[in-house]
PDB file of C-alpha atoms in Angstrom:
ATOM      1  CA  UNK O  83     200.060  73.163 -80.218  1.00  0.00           C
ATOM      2  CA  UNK O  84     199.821  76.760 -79.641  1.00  0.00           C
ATOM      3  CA  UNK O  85     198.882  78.950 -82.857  1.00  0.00           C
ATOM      4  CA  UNK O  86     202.373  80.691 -82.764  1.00  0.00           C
ATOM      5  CA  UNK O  87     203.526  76.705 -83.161  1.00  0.00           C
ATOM      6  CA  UNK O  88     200.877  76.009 -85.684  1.00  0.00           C
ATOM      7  CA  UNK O  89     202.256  78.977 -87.632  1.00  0.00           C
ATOM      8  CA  UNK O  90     206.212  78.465 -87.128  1.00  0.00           C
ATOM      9  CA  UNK O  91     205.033  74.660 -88.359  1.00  0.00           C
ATOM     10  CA  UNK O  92     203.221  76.223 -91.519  1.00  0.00           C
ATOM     11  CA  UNK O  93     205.999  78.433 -92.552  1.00  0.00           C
ATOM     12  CA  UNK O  94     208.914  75.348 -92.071  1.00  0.00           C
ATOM     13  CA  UNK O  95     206.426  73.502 -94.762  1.00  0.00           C
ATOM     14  CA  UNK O  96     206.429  76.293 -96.925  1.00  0.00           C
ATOM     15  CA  UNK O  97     210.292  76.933 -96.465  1.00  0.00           C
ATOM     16  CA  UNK O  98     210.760  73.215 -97.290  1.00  0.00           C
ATOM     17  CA  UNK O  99     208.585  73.293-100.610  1.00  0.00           C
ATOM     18  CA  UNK O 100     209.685  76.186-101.996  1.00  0.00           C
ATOM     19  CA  UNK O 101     213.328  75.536-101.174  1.00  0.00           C
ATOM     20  CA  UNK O 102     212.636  72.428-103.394  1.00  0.00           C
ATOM     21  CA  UNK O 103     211.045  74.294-106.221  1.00  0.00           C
ATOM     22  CA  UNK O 104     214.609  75.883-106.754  1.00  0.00           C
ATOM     23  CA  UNK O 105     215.865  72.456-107.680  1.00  0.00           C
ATOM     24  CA  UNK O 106     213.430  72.380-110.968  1.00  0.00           C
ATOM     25  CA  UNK O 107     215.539  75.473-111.998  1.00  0.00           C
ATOM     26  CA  UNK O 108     216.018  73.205-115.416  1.00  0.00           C
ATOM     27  CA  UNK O 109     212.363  72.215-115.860  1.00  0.00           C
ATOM     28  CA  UNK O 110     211.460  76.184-114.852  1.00  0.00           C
ATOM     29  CA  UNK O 111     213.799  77.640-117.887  1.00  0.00           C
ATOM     30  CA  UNK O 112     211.941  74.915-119.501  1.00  0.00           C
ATOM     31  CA  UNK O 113     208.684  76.047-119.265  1.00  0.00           C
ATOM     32  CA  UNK O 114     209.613  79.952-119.264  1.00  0.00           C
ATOM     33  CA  UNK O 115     211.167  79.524-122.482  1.00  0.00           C
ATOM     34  CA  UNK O 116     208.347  77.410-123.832  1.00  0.00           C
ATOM     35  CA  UNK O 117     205.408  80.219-122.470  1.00  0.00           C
ATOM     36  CA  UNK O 118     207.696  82.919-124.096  1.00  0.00           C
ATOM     37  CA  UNK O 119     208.083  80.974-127.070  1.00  0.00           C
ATOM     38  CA  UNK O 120     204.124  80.476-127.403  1.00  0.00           C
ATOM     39  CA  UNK O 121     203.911  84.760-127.192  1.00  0.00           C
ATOM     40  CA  UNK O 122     206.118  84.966-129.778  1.00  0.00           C
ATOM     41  CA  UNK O 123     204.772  82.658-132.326  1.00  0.00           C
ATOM     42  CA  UNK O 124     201.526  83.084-131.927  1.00  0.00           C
ATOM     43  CA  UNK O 125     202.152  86.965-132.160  1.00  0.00           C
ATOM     44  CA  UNK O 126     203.908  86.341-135.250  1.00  0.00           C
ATOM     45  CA  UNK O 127     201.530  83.929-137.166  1.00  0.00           C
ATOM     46  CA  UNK O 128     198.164  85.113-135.627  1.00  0.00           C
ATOM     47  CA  UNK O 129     198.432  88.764-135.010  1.00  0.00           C
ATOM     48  CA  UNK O 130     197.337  89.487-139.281  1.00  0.00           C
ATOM     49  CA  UNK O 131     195.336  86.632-139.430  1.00  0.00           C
ATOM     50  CA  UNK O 132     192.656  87.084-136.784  1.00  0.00           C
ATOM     51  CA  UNK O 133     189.514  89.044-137.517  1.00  0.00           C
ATOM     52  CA  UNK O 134     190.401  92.377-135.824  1.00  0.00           C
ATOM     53  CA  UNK O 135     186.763  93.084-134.964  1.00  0.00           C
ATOM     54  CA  UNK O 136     186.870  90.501-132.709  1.00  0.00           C
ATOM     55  CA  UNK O 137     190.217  90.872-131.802  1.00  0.00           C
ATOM     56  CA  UNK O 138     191.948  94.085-131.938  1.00  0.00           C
ATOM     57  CA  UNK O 139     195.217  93.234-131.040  1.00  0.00           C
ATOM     58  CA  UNK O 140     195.847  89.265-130.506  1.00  0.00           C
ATOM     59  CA  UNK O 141     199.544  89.792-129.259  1.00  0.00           C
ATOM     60  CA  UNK O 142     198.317  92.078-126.240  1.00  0.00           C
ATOM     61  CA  UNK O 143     194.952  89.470-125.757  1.00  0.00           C
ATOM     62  CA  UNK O 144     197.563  85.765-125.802  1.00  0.00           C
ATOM     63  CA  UNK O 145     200.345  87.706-123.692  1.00  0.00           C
ATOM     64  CA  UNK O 146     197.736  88.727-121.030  1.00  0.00           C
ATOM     65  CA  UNK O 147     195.990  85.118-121.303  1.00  0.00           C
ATOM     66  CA  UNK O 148     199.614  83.746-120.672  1.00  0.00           C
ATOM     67  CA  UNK O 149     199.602  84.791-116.987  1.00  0.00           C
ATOM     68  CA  UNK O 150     196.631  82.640-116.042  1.00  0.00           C
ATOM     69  CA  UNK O 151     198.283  79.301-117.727  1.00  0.00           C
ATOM     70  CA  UNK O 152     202.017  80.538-116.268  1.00  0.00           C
ATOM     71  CA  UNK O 153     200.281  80.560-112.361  1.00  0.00           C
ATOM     72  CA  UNK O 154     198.031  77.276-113.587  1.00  0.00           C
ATOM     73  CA  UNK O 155     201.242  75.364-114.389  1.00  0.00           C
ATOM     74  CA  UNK O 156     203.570  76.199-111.923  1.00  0.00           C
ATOM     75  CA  UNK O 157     201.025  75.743-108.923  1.00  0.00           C
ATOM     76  CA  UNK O 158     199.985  72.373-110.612  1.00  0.00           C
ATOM     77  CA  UNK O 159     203.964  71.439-110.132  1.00  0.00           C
ATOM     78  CA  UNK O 160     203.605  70.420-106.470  1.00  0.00           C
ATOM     79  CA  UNK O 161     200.825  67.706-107.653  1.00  0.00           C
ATOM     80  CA  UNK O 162     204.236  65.783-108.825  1.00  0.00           C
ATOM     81  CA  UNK O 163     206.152  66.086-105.532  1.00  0.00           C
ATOM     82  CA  UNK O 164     203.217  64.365-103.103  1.00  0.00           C
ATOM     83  CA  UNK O 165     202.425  61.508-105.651  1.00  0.00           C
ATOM     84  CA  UNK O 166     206.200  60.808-105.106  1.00  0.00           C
ATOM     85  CA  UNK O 167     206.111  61.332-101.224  1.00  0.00           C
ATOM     86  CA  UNK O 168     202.925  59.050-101.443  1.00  0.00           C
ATOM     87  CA  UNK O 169     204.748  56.461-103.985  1.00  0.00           C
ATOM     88  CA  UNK O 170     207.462  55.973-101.566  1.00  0.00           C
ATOM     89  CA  UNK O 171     205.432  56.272 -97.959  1.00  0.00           C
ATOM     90  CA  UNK O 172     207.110  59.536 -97.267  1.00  0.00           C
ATOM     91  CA  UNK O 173     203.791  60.685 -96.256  1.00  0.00           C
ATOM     92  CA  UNK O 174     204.207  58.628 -92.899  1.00  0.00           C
ATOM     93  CA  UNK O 175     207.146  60.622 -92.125  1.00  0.00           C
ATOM     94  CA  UNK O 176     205.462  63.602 -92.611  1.00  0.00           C
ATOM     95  CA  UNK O 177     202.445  62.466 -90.538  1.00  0.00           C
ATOM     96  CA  UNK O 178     204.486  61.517 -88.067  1.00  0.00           C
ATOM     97  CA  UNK O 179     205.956  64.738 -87.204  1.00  0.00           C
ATOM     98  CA  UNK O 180     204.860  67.152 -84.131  1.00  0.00           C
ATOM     99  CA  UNK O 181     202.321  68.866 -86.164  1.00  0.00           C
ATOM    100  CA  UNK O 182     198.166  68.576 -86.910  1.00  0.00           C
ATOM    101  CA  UNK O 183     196.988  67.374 -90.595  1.00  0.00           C
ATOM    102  CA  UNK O 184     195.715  70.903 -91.286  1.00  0.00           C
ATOM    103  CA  UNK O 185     199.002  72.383 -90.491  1.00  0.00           C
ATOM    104  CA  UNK O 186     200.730  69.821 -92.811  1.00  0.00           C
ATOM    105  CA  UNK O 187     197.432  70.567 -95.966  1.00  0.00           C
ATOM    106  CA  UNK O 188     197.603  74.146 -95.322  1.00  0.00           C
ATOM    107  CA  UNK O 189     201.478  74.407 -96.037  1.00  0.00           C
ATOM    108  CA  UNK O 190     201.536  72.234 -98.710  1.00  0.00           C
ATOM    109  CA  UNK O 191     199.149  74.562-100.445  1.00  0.00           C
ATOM    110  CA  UNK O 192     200.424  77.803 -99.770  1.00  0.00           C
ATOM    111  CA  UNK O 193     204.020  76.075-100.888  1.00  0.00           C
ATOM    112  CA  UNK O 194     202.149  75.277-104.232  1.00  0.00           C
ATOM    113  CA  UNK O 195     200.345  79.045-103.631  1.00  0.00           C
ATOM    114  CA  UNK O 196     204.065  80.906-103.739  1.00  0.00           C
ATOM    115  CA  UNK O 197     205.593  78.606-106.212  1.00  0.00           C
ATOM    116  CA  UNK O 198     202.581  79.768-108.745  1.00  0.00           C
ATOM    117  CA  UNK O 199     203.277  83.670-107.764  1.00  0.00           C
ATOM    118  CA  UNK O 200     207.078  83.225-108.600  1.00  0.00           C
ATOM    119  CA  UNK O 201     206.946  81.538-111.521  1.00  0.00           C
ATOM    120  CA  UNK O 202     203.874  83.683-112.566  1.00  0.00           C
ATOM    121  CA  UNK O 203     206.094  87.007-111.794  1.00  0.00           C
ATOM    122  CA  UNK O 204     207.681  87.295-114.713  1.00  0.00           C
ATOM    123  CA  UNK O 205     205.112  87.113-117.009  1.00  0.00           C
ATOM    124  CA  UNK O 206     202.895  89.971-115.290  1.00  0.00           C
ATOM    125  CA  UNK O 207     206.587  91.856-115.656  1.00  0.00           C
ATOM    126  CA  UNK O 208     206.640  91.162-119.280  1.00  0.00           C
ATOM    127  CA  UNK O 209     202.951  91.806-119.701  1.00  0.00           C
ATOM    128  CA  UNK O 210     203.457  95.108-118.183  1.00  0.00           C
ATOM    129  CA  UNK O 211     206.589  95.728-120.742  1.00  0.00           C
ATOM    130  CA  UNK O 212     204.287  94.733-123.624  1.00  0.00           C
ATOM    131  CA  UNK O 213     200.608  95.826-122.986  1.00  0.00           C
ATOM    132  CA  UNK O 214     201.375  98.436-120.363  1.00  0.00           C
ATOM    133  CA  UNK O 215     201.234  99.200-116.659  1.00  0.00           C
ATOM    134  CA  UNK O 216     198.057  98.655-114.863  1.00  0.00           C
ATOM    135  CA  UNK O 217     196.827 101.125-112.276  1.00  0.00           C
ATOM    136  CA  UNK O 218     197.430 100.506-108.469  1.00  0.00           C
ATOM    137  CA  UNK O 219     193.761  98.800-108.473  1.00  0.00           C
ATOM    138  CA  UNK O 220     195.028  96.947-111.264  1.00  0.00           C
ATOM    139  CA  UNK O 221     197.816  96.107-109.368  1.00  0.00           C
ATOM    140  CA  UNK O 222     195.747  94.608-106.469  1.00  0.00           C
ATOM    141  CA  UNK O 223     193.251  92.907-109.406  1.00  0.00           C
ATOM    142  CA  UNK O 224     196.559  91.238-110.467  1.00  0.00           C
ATOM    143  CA  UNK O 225     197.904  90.156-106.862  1.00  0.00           C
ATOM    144  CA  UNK O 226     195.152  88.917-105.711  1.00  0.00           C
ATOM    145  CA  UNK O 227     193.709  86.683-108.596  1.00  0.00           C
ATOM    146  CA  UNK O 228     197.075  85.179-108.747  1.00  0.00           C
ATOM    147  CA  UNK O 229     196.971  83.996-105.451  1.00  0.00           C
ATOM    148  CA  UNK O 230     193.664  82.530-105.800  1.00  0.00           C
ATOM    149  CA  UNK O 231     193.882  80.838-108.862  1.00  0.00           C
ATOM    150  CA  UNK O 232     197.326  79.422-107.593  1.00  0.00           C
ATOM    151  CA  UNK O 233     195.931  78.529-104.288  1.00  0.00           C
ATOM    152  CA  UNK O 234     193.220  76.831-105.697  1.00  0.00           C
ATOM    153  CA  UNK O 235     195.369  74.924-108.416  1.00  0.00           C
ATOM    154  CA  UNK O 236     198.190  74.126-106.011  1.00  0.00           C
ATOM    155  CA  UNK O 237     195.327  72.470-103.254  1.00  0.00           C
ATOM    156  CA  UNK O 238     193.340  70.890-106.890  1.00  0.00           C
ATOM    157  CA  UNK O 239     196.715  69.279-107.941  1.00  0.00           C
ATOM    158  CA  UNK O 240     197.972  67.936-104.212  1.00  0.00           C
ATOM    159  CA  UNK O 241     194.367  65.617-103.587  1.00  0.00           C
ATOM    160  CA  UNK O 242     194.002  64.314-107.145  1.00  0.00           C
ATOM    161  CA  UNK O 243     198.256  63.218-106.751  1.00  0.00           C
ATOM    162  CA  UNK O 244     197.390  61.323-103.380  1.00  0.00           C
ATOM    163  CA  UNK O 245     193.801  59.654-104.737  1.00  0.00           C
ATOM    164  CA  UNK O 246     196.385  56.828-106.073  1.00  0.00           C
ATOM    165  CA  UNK O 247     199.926  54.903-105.135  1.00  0.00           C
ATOM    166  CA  UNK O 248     199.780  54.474-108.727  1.00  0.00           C
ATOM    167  CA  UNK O 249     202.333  55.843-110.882  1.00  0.00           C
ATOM    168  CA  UNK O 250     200.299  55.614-113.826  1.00  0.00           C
ATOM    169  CA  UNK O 251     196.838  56.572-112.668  1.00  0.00           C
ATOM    170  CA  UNK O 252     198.445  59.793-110.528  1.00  0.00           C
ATOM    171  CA  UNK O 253     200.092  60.893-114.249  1.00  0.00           C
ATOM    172  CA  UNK O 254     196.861  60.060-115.952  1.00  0.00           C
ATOM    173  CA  UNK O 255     194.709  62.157-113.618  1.00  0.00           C
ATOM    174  CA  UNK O 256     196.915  65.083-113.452  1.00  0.00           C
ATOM    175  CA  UNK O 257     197.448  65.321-117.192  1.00  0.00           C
ATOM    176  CA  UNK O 258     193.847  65.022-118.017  1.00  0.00           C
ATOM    177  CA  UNK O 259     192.609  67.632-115.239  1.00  0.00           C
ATOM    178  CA  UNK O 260     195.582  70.058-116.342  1.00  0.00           C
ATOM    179  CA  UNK O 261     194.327  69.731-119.906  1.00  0.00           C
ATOM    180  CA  UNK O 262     190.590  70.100-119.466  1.00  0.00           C
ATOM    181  CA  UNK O 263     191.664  73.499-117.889  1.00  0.00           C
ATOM    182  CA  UNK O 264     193.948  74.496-120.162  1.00  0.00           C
ATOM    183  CA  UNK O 265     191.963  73.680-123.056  1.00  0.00           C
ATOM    184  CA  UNK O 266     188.397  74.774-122.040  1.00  0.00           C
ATOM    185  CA  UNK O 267     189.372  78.053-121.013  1.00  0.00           C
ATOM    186  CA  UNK O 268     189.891  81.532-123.637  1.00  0.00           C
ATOM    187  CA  UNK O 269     193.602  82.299-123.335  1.00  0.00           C
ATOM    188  CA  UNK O 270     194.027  81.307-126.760  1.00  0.00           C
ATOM    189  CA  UNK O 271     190.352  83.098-127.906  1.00  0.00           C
ATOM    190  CA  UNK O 272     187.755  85.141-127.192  1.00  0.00           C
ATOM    191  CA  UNK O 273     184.101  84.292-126.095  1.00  0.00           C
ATOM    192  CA  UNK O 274     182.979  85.125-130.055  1.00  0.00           C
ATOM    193  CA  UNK O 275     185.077  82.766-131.864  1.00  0.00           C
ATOM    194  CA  UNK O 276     184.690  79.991-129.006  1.00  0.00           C
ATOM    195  CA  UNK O 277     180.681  80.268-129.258  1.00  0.00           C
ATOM    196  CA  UNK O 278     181.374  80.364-133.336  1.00  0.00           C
ATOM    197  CA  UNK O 279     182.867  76.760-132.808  1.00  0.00           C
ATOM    198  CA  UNK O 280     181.343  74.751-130.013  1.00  0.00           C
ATOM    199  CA  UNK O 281     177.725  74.431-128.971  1.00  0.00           C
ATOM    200  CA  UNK O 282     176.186  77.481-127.089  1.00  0.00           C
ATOM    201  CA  UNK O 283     176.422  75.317-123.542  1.00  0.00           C
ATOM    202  CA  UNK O 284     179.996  74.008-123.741  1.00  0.00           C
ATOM    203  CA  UNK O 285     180.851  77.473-124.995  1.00  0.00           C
ATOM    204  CA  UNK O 286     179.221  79.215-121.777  1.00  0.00           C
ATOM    205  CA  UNK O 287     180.871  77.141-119.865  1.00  0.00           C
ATOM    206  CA  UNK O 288     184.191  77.775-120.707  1.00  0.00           C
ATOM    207  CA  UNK O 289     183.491  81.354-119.998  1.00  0.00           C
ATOM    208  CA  UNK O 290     182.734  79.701-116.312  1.00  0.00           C
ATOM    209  CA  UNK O 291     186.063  78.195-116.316  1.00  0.00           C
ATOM    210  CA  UNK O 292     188.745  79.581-113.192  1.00  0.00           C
ATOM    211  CA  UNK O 293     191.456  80.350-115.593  1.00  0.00           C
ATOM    212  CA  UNK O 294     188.671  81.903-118.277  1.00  0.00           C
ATOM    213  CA  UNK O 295     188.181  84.121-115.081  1.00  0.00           C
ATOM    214  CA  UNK O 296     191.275  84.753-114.378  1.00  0.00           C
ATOM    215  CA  UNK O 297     192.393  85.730-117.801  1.00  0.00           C
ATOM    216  CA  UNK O 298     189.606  87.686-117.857  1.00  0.00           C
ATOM    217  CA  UNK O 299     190.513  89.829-114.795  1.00  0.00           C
ATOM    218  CA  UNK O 300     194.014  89.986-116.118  1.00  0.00           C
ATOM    219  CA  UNK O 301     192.443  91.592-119.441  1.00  0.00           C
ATOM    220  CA  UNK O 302     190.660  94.327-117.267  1.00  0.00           C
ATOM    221  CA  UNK O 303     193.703  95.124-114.949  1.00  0.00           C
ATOM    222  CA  UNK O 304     196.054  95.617-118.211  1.00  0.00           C
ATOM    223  CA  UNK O 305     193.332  97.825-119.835  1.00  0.00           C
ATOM    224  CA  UNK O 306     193.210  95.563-122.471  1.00  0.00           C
ATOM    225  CA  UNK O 307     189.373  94.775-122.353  1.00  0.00           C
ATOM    226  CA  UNK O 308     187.471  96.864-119.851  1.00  0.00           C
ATOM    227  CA  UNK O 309     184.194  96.061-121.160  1.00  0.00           C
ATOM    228  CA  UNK O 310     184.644  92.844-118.707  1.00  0.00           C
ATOM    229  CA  UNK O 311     182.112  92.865-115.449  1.00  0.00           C
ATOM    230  CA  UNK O 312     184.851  92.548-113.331  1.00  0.00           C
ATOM    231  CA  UNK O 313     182.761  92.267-110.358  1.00  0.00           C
ATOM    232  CA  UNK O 314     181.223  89.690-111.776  1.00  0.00           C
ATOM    233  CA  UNK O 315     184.674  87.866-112.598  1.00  0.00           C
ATOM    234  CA  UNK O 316     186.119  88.675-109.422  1.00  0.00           C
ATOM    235  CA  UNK O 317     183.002  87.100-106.992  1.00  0.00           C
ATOM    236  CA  UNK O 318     182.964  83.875-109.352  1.00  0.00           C
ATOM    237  CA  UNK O 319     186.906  83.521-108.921  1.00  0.00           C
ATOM    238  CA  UNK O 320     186.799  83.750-104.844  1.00  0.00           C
ATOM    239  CA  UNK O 321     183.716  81.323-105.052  1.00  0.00           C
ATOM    240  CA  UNK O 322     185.717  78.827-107.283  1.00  0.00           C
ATOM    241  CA  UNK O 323     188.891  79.512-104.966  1.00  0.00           C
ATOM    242  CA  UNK O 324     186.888  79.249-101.911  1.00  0.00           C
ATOM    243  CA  UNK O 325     184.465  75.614-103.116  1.00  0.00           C
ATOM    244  CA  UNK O 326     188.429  74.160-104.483  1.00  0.00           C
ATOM    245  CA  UNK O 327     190.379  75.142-101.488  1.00  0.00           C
ATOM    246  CA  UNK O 328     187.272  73.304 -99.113  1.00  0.00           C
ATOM    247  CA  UNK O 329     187.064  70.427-101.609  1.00  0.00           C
ATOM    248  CA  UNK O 330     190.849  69.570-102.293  1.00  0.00           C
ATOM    249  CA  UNK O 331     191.912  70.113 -98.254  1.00  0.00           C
ATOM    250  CA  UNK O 332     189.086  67.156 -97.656  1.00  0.00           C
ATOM    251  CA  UNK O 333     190.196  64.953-100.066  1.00  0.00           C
ATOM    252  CA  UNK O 334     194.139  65.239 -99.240  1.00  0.00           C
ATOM    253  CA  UNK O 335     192.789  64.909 -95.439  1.00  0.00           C
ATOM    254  CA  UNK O 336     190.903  61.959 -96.226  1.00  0.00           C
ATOM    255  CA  UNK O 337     193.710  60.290 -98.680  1.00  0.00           C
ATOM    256  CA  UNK O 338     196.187  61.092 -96.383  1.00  0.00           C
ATOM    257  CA  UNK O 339     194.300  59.368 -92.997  1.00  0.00           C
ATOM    258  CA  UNK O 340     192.535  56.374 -94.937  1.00  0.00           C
ATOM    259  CA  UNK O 341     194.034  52.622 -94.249  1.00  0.00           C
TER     260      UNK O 341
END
């Protein structure tokens, strides 16, 4: 196949997934309204009860923090759709059709990839409304630590929902890989209060975490924290993004060809 065909192939994948993200409009208002919903109460019960000296302003710190789990959640969405195709043998179909493996793994990942970036849209919009408009460099902070952390989520959610035909099991690994990264990661506090609470090396690592890194960067590009090494942050997101993306294309590859 020619790479004009390889790329006409990738973008008919792409087309395909996100035209089937649209049908989750429900589960999308769903989880918009349940994001927004976290801003608000947690701005309304936290905001005066948080030691300002370690956190000046906890509405502006959770509403920035919100973009990482908003791209996270959405990009982890496709995870769903392949243990169904897999479930149901769809994946022979798919297999079958006039296109290489990569072709198929590298537009189910940039589907995931986009369907993070929409999703994740309106909550940099709202973050802009509330904390305030980043700079053109923040701008390209923003757009480009979106797209790796839902790159790398989308490709991180699409091999662990093929490891297993196994309704159960694919539910059981997605849920507890969502939640370790959810949970061990400082949307919801700073690096103080987390090394306060857990032992100095669990607490480091969740400073090593891809959405820790992410919110990070998000903190810097909305001027809400710019005492962040950002070059720092940004290196250890690509080499996170770049190890996943490697990692999760084998394993799909290798799920997807095994007997």
């Amino acid at each position: 196949m020619s790479k004009s065909g390889e790329f006409r192939s990738i973008a008919l994948i792409v087309y395909r997934d996100l035209t089937r993200f649209w049908k989750y409009k429900f589960w999308l208002a769903g989880q918009i309204g349940m994001n927004l919903a976290d801003i608000l109460i947690y701005a309304l019960v936290f905001t005066n009860m948080v030691n300002t000296q370690l956190i000046p302003d906890y509405f502006k710190f959770f509403t920035t923090g919100v973009i990482a789990i908003a791209a996270f959640a959405s990009a982890f969405s496709i995870g769903r759709e392949v243990g169904i195709e897999i479930r149901r043998e769809y994946t022979h179909y798919l297999l079958g059709l006039p296109f290489t493996r990569w072709v198929l793994i590298t537009g189910r990942i940039l589907g995931g990839t986009l369907r993070g970036l929409i999703y994740q849209s309106s909550f940099i919009l709202l973050a802009a409304l509330l904390v305030g408009v980043p700079d053109l460099y923040g701008w390209l902070l923003i757009a480009v630590t979106s797209t790796a952390l839902s790159a790398s989520m989308s490709g991180l959610a699409i091999a662990i929902s093929s490891s297993t035909k196994d309704f159960n099991l694919q539910a059981t690994f997605r849920a507890l890989t969502y939640y370790i990264f959810f949970f061990f990661s400082n949307v919801f506090y700073p690096r103080q209060v987390l090394a306060m609470r857990f032992p100095k090396p669990l607490a480091e690592a969740i400073g090593y975490m891809p959405v820790s890194i992410a919110a990070d960067i998000y903190r810097w590009a909305f001027r809400y924290n710019l005492e962040i090494d950002i070059g720092q942050r940004f290196l250890l997101l690509m080499v996170w993004t770049t190890g996943m993306l490697i990692i999760a294309s084998l394993i799909y590859l290798w799920n997807l060809t095994r007997g």
